[in-house]
XYZ file of C-alpha atoms in Angstrom:
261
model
C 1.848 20.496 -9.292
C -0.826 18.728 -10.298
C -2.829 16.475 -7.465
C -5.391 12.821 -7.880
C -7.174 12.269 -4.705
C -10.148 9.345 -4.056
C -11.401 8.081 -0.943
C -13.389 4.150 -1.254
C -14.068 1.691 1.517
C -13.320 -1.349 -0.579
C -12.969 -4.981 0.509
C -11.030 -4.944 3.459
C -9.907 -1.952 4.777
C -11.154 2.083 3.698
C -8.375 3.121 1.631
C -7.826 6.574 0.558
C -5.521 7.788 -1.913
C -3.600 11.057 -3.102
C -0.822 11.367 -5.961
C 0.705 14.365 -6.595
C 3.013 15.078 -9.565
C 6.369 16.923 -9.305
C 6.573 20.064 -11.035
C 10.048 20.456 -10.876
C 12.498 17.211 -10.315
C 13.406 17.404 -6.948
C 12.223 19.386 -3.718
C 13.347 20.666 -0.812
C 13.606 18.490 2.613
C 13.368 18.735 6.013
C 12.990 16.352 9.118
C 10.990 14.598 12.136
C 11.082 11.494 13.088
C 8.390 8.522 14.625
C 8.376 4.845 15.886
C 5.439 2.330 15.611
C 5.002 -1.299 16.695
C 2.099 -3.269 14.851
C 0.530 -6.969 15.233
C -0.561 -9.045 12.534
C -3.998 -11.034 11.681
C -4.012 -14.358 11.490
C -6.726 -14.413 9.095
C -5.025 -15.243 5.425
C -5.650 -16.114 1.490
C -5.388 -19.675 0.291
C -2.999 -19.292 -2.748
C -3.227 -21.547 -5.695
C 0.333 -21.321 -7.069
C 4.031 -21.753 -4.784
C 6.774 -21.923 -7.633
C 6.214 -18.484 -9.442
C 5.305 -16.498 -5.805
C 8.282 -17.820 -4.056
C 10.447 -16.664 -7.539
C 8.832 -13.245 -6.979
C 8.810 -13.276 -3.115
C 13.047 -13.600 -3.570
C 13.128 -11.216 -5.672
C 11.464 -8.623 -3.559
C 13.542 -9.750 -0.293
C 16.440 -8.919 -1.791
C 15.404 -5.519 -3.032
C 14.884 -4.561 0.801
C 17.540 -7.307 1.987
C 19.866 -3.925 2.866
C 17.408 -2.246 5.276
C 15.430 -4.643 7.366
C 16.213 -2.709 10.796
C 14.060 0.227 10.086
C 10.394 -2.064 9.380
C 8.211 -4.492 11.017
C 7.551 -7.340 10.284
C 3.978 -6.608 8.561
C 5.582 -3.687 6.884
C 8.081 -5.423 4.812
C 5.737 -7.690 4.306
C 3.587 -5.352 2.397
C 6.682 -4.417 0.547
C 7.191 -7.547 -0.514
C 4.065 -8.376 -0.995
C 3.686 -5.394 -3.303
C 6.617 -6.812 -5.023
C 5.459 -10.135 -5.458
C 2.284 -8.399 -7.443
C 4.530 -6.323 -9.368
C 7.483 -9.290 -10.447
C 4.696 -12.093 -11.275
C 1.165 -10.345 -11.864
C -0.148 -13.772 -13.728
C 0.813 -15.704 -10.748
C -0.746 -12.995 -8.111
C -3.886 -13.423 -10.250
C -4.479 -17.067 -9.285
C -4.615 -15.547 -5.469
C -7.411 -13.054 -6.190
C -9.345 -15.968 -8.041
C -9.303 -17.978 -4.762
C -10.008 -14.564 -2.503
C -13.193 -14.461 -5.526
C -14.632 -18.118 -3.405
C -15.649 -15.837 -0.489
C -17.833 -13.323 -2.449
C -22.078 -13.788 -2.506
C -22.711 -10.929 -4.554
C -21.670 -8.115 -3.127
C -21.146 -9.665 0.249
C -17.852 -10.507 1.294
C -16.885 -13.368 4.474
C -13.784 -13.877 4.656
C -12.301 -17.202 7.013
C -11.943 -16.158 10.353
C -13.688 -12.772 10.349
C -17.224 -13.050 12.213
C -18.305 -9.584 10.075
C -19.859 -9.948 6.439
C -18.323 -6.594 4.408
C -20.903 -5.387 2.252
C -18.913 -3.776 -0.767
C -19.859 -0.990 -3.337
C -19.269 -3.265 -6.807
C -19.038 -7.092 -5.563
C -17.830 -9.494 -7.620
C -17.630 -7.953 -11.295
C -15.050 -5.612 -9.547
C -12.751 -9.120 -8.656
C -13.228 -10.726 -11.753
C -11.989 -7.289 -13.309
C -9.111 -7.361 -11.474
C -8.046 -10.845 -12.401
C -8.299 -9.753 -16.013
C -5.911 -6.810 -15.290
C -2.985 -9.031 -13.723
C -3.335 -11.284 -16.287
C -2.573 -8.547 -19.039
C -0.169 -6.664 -16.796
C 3.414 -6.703 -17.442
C 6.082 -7.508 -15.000
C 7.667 -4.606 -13.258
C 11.086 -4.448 -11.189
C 10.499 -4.313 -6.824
C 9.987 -1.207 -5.453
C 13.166 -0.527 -2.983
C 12.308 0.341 0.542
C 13.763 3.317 1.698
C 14.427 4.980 5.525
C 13.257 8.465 4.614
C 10.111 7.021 3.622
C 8.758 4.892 6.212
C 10.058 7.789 8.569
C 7.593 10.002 6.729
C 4.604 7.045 6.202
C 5.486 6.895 9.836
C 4.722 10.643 10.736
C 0.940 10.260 9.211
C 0.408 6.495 10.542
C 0.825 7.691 14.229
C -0.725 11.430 13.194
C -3.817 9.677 12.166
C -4.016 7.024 14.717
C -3.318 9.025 17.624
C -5.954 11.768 17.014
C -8.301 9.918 14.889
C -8.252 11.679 11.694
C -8.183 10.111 8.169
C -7.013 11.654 4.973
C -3.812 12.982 3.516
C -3.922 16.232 5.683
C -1.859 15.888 8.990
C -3.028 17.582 11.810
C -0.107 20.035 11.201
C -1.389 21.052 8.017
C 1.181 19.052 6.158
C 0.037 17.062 2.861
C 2.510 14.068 1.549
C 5.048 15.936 -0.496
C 6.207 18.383 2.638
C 6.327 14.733 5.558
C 8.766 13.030 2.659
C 11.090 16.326 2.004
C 11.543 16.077 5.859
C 13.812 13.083 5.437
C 15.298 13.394 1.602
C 14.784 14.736 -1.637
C 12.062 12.760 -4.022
C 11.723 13.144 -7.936
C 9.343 12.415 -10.588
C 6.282 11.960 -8.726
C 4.632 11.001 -5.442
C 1.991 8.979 -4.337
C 0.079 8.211 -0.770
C -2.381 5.147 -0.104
C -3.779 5.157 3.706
C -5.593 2.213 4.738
C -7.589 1.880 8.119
C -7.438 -1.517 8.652
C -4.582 -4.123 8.347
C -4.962 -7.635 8.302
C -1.991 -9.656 6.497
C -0.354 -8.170 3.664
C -2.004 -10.082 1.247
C -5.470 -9.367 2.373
C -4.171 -5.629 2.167
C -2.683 -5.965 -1.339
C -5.663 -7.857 -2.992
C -8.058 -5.211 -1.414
C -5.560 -2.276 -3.204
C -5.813 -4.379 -6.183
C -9.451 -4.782 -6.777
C -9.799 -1.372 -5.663
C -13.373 -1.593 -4.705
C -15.751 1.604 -5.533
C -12.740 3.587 -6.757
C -13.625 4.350 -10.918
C -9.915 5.029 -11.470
C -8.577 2.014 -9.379
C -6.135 4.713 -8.120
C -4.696 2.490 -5.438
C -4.356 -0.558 -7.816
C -2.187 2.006 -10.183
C -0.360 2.843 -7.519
C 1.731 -0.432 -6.836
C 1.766 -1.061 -10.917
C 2.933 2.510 -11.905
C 6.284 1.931 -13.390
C 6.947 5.921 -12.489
C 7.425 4.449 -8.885
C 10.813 3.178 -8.087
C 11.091 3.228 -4.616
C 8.538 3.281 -1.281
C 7.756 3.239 1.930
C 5.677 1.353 4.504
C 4.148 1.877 7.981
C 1.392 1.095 10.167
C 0.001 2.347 13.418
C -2.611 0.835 15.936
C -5.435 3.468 17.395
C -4.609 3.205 20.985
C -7.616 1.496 22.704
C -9.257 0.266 19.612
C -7.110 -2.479 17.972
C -7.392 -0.726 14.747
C -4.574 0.101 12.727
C -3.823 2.926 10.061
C -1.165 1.695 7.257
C 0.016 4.543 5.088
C 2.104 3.956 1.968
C 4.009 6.578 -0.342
C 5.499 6.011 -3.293
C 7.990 7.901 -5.522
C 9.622 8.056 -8.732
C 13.559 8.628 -6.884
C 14.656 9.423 -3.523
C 17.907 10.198 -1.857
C 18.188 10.278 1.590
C 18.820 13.626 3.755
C 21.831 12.739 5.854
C 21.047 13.029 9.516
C 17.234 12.814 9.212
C 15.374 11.157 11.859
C 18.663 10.319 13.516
């Protein structure tokens, strides 16, 4: 099993990252379970282009049009918007050129947020991105599955609840043993964890330029096409009104009947 891990604090929110590949095709399981409520930001991202994201926006609600019950609001959301990336990256790159407008340098103010973000590579590392999604290829949604957000779920509230950050739960566990909890996954697996959560698309953007991370880990991430399927969930730092999000991603998964029932 081989393991990627990076940790950046890139436009806006810290992001770390850990993908591990699967040595055999599928592993083991076992089970927990979690609930988490979130709120959203108002701030958001003027977008330049309507026809092409609402095409991809459909096309990503009805990859996760079978299993709404089991997200939030601002967790499909990120699904979606995830999707949206992946179905139409030409169109998504007309967003990050706007997001580009609120850049000086290396010195990021975005509308509605009182705090300037000082970040590692500035604006090279936006104008990189936008030449990325404008070569990238479209890929299909990612599906949204139970087992997953059950196990993004686990670390979310893990996290949030004692204040740690990482891929390490306090229990010792790393990503591969919270997802076999609640199904089997194949091919390979994948963990983003973000520490703070505005909309989705302020989230998305900031995985996508991938600020101060050399191997834009996070950005490869939502544009492997080894991922198939993922899940989503965020949880607020009781007393702070901070948020963790946590994302995995996997090549397959099947569902452990029973799990977090």
């Amino acid at each position: 099993m081989k393991r990627r891990i990076a940790s950046i604090l890139p436009l806006s929110a810290a992001i770390c990252l850990l993908t591990l590949l699967a040595s055999t095709p599928t592993l083991a399981q076992r089970r927990t379970t979690s609930n988490t409520r979130t709120t959203t930001s108002k701030t958001k991202v003027p977008t330049t282009s309507t026809t092409p994201a609402k095409t991809a926006t459909a096309t990503a609600k009805a990859a996760n049009s079978t299993n709404p019950g089991f997200m939030s609001q601002l967790e499909k959301e990120i699904i979606d918007e995830m999707n949206l990336a992946r179905a139409e990256p030409q169109a998504y790159a007309g967003f990050v050129e706007e997001y580009r407008k609120y850049y000086d340098g290396n010195r990021l103010t975005i509308p509605g947020r009182k705090k300037t973000l000082v970040t590692a590579e500035g604006i090279p590392a936006v104008d990189e991105a936008i030449n990325f999604l404008r070569k990238q290829k479209p890929l299909p949604p990612l599906a949204a599955a139970k087992g997953l957000c059950q196990a993004a779920k686990d670390h979310a509230h893990d996290l949030a609840s004692k204040g740690l950050s990482g891929h390490r739960g306090s229990d010792g566990s790393m990503p591969d043993a919270r997802v076999e909890r609640y199904g089997n996954w194949e091919g390979s697996i994948g963990e983003t964890v973000a520490y703070e959560v505005n909309t989705a698309r302020l989230l998305v953007i900031a995985l996508i330029i991938d600020d101060g991370t050399p191997t834009r880990g996070h950005r490869r991430n939502i544009f492997d096409p080894n991922y198939k399927v993922a899940g989503v969930s965020i949880a607020e730092t009781p007393g702070s009104g901070a948020a963790t999000c946590v994302v995995d991603y996997v090549g397959g998964f099947k569902e452990k009947s029973g799990a977090g029932n």
